[in-house]
Coordinates of N, CA and C in Angstrom, one line a residue:
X1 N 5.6 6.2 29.5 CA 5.7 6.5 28.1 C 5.5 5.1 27.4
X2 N 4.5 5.1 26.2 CA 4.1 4.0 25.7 C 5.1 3.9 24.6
X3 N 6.5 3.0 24.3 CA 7.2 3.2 22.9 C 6.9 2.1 22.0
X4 N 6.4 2.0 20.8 CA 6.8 1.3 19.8 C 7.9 0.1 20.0
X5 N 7.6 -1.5 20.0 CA 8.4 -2.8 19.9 C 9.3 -2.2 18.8
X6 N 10.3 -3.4 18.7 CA 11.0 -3.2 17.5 C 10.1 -3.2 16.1
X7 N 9.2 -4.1 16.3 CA 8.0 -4.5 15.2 C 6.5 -3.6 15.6
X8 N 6.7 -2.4 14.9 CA 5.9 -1.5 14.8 C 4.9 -1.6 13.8
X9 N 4.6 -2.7 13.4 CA 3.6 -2.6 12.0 C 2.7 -3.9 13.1
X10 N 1.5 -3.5 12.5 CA 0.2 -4.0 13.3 C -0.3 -5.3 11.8
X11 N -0.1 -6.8 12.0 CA -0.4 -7.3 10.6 C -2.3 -7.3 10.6
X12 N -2.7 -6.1 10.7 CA -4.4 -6.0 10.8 C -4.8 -5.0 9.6
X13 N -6.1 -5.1 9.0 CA -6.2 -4.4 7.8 C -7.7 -3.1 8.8
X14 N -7.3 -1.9 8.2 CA -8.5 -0.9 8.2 C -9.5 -1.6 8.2
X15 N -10.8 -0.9 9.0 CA -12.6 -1.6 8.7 C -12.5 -1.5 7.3
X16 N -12.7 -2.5 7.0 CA -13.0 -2.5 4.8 C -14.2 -1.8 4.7
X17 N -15.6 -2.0 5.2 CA -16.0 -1.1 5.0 C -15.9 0.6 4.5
X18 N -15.1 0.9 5.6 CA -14.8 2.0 5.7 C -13.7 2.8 4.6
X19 N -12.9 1.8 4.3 CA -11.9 2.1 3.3 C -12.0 2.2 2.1
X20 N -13.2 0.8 1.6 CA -13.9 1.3 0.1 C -14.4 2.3 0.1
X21 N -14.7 3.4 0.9 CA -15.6 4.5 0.8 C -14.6 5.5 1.0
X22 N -13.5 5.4 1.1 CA -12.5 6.7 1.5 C -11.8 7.2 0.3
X23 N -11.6 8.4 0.5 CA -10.7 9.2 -0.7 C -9.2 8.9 -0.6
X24 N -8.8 8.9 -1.6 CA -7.0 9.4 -1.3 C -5.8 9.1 -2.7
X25 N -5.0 8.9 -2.7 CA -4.0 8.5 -3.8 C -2.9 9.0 -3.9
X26 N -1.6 8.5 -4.5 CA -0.4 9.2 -4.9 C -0.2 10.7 -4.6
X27 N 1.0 11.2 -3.8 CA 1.6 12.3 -3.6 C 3.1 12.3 -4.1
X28 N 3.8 13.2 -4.7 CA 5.1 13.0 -5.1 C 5.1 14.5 -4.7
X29 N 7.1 14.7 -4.5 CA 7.4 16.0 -4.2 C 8.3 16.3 -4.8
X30 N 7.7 17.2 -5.8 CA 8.7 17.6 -7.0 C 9.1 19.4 -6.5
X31 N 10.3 19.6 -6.7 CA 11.2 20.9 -6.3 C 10.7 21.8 -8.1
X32 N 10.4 23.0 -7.8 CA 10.2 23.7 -9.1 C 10.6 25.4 -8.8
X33 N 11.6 25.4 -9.5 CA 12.4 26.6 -9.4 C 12.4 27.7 -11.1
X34 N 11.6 28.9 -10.7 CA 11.7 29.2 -12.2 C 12.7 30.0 -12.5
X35 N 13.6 29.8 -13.6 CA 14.7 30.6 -13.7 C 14.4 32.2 -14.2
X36 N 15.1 33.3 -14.4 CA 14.6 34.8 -14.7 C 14.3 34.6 -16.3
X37 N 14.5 33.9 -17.2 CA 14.3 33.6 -18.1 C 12.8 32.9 -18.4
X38 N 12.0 32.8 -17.4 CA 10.5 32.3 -17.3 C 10.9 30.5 -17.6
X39 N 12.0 30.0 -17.7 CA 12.3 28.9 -18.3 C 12.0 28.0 -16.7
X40 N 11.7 26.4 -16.1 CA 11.1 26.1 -15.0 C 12.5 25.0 -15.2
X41 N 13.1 24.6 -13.8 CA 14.1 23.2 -13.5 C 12.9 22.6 -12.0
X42 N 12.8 21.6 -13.0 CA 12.2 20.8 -11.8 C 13.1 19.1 -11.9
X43 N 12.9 19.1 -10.5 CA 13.4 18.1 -9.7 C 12.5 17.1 -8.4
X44 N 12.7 16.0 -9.0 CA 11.6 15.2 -7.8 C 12.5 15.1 -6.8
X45 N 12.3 15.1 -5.6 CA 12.8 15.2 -4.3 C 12.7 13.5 -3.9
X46 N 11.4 12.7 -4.2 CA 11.2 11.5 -3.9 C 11.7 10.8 -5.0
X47 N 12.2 9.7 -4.6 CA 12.4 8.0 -6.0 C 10.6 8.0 -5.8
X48 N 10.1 7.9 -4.6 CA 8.8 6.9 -4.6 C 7.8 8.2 -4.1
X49 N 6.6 7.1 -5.1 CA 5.3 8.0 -4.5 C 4.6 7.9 -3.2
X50 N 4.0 8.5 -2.4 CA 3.8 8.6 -1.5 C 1.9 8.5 -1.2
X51 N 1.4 7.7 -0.9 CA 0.2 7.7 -0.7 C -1.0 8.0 0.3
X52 N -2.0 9.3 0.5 CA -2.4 9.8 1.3 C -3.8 9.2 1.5
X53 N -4.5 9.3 2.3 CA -5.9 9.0 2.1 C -6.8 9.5 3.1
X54 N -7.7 9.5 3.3 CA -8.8 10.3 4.2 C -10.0 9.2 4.3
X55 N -9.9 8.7 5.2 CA -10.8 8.0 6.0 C -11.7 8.0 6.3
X56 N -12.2 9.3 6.7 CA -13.2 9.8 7.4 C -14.6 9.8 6.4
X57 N -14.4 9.4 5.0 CA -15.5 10.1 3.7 C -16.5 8.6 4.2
X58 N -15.4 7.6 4.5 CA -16.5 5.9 4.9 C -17.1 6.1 5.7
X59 N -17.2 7.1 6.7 CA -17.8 7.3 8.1 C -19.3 7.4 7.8
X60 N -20.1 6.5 7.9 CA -21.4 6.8 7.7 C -22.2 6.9 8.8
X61 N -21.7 5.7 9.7 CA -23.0 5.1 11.0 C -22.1 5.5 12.3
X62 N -23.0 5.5 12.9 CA -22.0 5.9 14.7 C -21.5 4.7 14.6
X63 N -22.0 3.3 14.6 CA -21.3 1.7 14.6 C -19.5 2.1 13.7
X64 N -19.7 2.7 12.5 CA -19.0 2.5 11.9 C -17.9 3.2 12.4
X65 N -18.4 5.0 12.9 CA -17.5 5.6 13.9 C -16.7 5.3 15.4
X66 N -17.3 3.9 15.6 CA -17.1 3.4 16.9 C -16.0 2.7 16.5
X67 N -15.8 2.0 15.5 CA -15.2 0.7 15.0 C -13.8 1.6 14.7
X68 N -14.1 2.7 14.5 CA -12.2 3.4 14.0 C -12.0 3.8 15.2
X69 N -13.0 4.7 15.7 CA -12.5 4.8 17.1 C -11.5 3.7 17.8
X70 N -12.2 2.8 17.6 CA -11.3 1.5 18.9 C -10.3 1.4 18.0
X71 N -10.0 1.0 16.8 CA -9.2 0.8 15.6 C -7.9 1.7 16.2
X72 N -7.9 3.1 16.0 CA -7.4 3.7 16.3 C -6.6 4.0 17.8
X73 N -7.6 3.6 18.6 CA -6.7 3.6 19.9 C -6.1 2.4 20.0
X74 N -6.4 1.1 19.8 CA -5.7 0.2 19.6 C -3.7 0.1 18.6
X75 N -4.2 1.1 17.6 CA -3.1 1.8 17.2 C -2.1 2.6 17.9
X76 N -2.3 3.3 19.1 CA -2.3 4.3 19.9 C -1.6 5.6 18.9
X77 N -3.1 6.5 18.2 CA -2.5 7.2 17.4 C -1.3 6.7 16.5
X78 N -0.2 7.6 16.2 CA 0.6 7.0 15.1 C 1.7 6.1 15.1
X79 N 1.3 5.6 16.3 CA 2.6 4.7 16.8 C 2.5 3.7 16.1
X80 N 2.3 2.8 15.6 CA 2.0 1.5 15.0 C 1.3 1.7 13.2
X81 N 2.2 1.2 12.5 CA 1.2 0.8 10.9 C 0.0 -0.1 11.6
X82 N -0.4 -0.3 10.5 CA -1.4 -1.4 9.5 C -1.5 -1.3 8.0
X83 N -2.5 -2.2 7.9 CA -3.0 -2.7 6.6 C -4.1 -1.7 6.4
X84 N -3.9 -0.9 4.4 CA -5.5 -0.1 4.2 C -5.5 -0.8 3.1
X85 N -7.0 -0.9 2.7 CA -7.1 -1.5 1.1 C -7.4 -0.1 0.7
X86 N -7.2 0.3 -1.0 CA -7.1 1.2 -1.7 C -8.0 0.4 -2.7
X87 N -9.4 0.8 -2.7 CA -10.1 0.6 -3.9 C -9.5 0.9 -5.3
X88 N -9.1 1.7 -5.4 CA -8.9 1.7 -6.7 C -7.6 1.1 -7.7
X89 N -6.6 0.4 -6.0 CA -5.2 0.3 -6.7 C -5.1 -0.9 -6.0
X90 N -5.7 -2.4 -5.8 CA -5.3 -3.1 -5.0 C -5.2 -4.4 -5.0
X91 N -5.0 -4.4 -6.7 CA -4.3 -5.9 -7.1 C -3.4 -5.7 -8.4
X92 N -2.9 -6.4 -8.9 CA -1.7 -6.7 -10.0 C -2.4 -5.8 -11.3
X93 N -3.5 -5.7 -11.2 CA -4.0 -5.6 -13.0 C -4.9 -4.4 -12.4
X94 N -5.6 -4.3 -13.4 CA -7.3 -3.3 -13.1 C -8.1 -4.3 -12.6
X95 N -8.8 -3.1 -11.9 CA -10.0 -3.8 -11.1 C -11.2 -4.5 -11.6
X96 N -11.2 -3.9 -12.7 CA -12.5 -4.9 -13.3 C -11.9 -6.4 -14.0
X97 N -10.5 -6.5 -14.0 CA -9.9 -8.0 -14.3 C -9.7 -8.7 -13.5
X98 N -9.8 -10.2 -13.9 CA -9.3 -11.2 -12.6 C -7.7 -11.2 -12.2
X99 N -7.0 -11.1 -11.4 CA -5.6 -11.7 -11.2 C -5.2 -12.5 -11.6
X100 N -4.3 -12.3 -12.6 CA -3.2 -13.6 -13.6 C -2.0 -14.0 -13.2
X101 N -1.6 -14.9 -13.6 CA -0.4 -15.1 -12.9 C 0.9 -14.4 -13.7
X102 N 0.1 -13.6 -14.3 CA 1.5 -13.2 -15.4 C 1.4 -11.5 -15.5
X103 N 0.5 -11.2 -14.8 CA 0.0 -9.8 -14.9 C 1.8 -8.8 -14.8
X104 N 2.6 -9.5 -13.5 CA 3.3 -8.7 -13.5 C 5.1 -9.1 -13.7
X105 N 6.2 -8.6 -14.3 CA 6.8 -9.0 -14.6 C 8.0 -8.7 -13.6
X106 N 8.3 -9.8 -12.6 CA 9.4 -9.6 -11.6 C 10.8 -9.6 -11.5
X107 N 11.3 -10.1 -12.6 CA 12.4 -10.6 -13.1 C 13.3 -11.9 -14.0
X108 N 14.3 -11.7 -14.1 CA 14.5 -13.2 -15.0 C 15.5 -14.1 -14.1
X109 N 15.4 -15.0 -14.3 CA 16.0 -16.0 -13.5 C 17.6 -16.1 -13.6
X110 N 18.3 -16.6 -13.0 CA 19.9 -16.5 -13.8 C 19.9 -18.1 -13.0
X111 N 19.5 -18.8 -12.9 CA 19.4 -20.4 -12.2 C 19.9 -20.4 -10.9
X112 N 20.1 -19.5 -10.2 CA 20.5 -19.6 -8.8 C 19.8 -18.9 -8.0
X113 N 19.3 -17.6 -8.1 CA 18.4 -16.4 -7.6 C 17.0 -17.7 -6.7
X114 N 16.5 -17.3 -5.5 CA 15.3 -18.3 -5.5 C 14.2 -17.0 -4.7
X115 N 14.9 -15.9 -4.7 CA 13.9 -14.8 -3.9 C 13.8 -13.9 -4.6
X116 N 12.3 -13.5 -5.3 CA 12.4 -12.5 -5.8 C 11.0 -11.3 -4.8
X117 N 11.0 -9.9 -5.3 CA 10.1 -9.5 -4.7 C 9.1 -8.8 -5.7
X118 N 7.8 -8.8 -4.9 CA 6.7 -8.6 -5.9 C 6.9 -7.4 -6.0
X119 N 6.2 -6.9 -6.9 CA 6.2 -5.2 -7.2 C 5.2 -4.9 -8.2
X120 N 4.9 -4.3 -8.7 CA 4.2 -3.3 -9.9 C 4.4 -2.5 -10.6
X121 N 4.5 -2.5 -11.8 CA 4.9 -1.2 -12.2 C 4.0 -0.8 -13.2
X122 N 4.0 0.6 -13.6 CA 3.0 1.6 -13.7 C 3.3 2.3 -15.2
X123 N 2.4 2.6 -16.4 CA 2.6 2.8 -17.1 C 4.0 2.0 -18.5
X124 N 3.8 2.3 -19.7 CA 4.6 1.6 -20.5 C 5.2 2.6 -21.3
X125 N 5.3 3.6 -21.0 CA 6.2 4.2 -21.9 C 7.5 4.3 -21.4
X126 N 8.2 5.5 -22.0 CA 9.7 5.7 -21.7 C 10.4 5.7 -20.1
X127 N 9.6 6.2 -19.1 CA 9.7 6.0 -17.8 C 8.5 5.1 -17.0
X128 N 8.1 4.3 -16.9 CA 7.5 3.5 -16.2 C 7.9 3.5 -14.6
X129 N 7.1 3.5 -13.7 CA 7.2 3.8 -12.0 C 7.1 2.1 -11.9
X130 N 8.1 1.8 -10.9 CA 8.6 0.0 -10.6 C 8.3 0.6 -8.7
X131 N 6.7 -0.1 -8.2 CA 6.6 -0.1 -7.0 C 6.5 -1.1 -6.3
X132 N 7.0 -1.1 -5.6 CA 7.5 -2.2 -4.0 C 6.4 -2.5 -3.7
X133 N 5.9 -4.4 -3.8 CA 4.7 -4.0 -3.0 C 5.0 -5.1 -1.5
X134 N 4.7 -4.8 -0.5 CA 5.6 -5.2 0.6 C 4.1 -6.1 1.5
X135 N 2.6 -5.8 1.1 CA 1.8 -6.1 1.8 C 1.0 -6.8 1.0
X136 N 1.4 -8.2 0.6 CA 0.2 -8.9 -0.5 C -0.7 -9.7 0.5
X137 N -1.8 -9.8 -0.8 CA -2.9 -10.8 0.9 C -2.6 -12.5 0.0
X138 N -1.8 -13.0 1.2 CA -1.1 -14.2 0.6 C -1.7 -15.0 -0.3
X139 N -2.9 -15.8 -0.3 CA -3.5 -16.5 -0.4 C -4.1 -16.0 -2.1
X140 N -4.1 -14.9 -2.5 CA -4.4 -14.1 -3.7 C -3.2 -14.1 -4.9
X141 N -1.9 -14.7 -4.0 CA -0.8 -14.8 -5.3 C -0.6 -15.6 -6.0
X142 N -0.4 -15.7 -7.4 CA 0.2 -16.4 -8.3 C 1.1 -16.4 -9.0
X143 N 1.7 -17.1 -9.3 CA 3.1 -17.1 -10.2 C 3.6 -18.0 -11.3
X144 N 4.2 -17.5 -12.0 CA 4.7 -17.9 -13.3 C 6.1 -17.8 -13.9
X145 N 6.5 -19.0 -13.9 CA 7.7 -18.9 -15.0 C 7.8 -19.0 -16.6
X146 N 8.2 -17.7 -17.2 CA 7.8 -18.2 -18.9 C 7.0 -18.5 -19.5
X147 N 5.6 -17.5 -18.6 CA 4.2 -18.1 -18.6 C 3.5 -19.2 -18.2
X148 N 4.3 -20.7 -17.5 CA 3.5 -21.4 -17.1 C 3.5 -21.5 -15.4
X149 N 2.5 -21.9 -15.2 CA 1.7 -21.4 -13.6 C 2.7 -22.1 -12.9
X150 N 3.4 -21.9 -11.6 CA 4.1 -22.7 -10.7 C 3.1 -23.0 -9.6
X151 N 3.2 -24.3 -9.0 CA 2.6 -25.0 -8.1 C 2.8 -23.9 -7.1
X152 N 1.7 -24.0 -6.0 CA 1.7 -23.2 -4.7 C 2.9 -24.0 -3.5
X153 N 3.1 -25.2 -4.0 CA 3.9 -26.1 -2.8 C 5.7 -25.9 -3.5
X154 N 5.2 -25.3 -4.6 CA 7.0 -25.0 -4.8 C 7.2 -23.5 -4.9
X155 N 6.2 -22.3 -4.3 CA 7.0 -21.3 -4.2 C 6.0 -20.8 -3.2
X156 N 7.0 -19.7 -1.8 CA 6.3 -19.4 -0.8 C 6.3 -17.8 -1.1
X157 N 5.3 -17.3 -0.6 CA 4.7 -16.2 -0.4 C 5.2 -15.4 1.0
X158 N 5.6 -14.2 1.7 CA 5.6 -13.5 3.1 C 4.6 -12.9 2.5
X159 N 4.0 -12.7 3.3 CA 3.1 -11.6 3.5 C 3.1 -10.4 3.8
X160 N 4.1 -10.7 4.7 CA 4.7 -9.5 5.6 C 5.7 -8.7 4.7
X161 N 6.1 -9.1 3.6 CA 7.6 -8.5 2.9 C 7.3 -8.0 1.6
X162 N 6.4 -9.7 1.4 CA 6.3 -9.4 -0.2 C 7.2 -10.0 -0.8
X163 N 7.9 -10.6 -0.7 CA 9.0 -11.7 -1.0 C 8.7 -13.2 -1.5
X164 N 8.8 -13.1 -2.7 CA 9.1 -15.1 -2.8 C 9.8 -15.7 -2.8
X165 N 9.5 -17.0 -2.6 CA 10.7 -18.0 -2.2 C 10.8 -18.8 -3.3
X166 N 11.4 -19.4 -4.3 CA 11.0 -20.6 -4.8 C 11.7 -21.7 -3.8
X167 N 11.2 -23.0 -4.4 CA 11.8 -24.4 -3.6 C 13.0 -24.8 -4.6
X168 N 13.9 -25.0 -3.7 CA 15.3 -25.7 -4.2 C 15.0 -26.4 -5.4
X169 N 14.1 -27.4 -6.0 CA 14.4 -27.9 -7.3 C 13.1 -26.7 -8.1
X170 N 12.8 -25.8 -7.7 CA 12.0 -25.1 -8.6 C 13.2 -23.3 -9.1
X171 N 13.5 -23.2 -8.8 CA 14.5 -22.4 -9.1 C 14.8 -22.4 -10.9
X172 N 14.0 -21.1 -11.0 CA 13.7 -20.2 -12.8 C 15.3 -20.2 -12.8
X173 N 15.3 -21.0 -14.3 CA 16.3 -21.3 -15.0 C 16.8 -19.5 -15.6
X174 N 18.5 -19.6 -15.8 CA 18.4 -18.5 -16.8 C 17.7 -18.2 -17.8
X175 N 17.7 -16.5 -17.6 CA 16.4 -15.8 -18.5 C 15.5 -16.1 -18.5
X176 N 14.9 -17.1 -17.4 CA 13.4 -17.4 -17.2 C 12.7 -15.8 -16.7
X177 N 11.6 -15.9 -18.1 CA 10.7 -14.7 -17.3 C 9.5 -15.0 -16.1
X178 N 9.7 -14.3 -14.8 CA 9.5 -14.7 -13.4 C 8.1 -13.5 -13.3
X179 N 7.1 -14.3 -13.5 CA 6.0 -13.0 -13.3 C 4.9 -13.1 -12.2
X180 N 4.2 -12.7 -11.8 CA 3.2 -12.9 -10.4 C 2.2 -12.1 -10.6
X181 N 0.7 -12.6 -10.2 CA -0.5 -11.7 -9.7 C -1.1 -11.6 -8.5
X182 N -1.3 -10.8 -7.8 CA -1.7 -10.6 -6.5 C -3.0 -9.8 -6.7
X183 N -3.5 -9.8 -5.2 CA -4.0 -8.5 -4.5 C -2.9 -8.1 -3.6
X184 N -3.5 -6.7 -2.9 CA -2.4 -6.1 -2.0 C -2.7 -5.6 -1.3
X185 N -2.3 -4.7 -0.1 CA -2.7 -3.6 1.2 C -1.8 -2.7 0.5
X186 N -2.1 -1.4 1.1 CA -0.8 -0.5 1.5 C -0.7 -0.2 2.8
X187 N 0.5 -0.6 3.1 CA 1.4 -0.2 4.7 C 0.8 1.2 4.7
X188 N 0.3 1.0 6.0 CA -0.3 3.0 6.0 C 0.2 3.3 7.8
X189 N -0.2 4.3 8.6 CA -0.3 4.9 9.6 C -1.3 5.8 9.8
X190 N -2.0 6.1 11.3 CA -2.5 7.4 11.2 C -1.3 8.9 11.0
X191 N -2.2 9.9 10.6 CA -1.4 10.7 10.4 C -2.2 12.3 11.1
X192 N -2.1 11.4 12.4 CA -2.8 12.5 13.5 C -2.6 11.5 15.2
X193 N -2.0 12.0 16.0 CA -2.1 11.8 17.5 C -3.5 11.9 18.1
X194 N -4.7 13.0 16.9 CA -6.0 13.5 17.8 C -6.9 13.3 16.7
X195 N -8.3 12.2 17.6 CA -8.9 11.7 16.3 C -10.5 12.7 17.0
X196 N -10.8 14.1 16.6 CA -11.7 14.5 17.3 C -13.0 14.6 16.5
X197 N -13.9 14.3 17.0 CA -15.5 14.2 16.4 C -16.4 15.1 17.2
X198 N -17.0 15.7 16.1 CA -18.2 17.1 16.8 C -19.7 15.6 16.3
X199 N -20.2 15.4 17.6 CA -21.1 14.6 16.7 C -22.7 15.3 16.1
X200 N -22.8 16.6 16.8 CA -23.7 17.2 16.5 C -23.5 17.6 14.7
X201 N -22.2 17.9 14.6 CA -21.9 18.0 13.0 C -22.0 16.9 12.5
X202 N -21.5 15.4 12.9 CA -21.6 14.5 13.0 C -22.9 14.0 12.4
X203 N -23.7 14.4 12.9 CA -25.6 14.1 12.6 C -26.0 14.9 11.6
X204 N -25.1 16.1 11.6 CA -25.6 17.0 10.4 C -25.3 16.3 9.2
X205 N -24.4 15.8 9.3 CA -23.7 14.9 7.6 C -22.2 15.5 7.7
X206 N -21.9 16.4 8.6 CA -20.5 16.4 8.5 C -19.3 15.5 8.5
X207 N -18.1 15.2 7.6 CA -17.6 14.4 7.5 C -16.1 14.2 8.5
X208 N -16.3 13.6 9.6 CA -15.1 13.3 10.4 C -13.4 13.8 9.1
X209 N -12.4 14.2 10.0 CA -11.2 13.3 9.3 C -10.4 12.7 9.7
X210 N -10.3 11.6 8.8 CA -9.0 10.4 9.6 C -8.3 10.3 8.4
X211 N -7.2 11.3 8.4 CA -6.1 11.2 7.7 C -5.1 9.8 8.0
X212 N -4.7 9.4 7.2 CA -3.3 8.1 6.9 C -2.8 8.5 5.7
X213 N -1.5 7.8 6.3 CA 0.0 7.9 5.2 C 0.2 6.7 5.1
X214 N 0.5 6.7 3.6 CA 1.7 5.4 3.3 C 2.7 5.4 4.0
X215 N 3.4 3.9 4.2 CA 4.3 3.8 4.9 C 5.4 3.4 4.3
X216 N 6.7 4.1 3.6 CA 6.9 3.5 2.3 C 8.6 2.6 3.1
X217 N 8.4 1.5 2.3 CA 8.9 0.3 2.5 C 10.5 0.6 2.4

């Protein structure tokens, strides 16, 4: 029996190829119960959204089909995460903008705090969604106190967490506003043990599926 290390997350990203070309996005599970009155009580079941995607739409070339192939058994099915890029959701701001260092607002300083964690949050009105982002691509982050840029040598990045560090004398004064711009992955898994391909449908244009799940943090 093959089990899962304690460290079950694979730090490798999906063939990019393949992922710019896949479908998928946000799932929530909301409870909806109508009363005899036609009147509806709904209830979200989740705090957090849930992210699906389908894989299989990048599948163009047998090369390309070979490359998930191994991908995946290297995975062994859904034993192990990885890294997916999500074209449409996969840095601090919109896609057609550069990454700022102010794009996102992480918190305020109280002069002792020196870890804060990146996140995003979604919409500006009355409820805004505040999401975890756990998988930034290091080298893509920026940051800011009270709008001005902080040196890369006075605040660290994980990768793995999503966590910053500041350095002992860089530590955001109270009420300092602490903001950051990234790119990001989403923590995903396969969400299938059996990855099966007809290739005669295959040649017809039929579209494989390689279902993944978020993996939520």
């Amino acid at each position: 029996m093959a089990d899962a290390p304690p460290s079950d997350f694979h730090e490798v990203r999906f063939p990019l190829d393949v992922a710019l070309r896949g479908s998928g996005g946000p799932s929530r599970l909301t409870e909806i119960v109508t009363l005899a009155s036609g009147r509806e009580h709904r209830n979200s079941r989740w705090a957090d959204s849930r992210r699906r995607y389908d894989a299989g739409f990048g599948i163009r070339t047998l090369d390309a089909l070979h490359a998930v192939l191994s991908f995946f058994e290297e995975r062994r099915g859904r034993l192990y995460g990885f890294r997916y890029r999500d074209r449409v959701d996969s840095t601090s701001g919109p896609p057609s903008r550069g990454i700022a260092a102010t794009d996102q607002v992480l918190g305020l300083g109280d002069g002792t705090a020196r870890v804060f964690q990146l996140a995003k949050t979604y919409g500006t009105g009355p409820m805004p969604y505040r999401r975890t982002i756990a998988k930034p691509v290091g080298e893509s982050v920026r940051v800011a106190v009270n709008g001005v840029a902080v040196p890369a040598a006075k605040v660290a990045c994980d990768a793995t967490t999503g966590r910053l560090t500041f350095a002992a004398d860089a530590v955001p004064g109270a009420g300092a506003r602490v903001t950051a711009g990234f790119a990001f992955d989403v923590p995903v898994r396969f969400d299938t043990d059996d990855l099966t391909v007809d290739l005669s449908a295959f040649a017809a244009g039929e579209i494989p599926r390689v279902p993944l799940i978020e993996i939520v943090p």
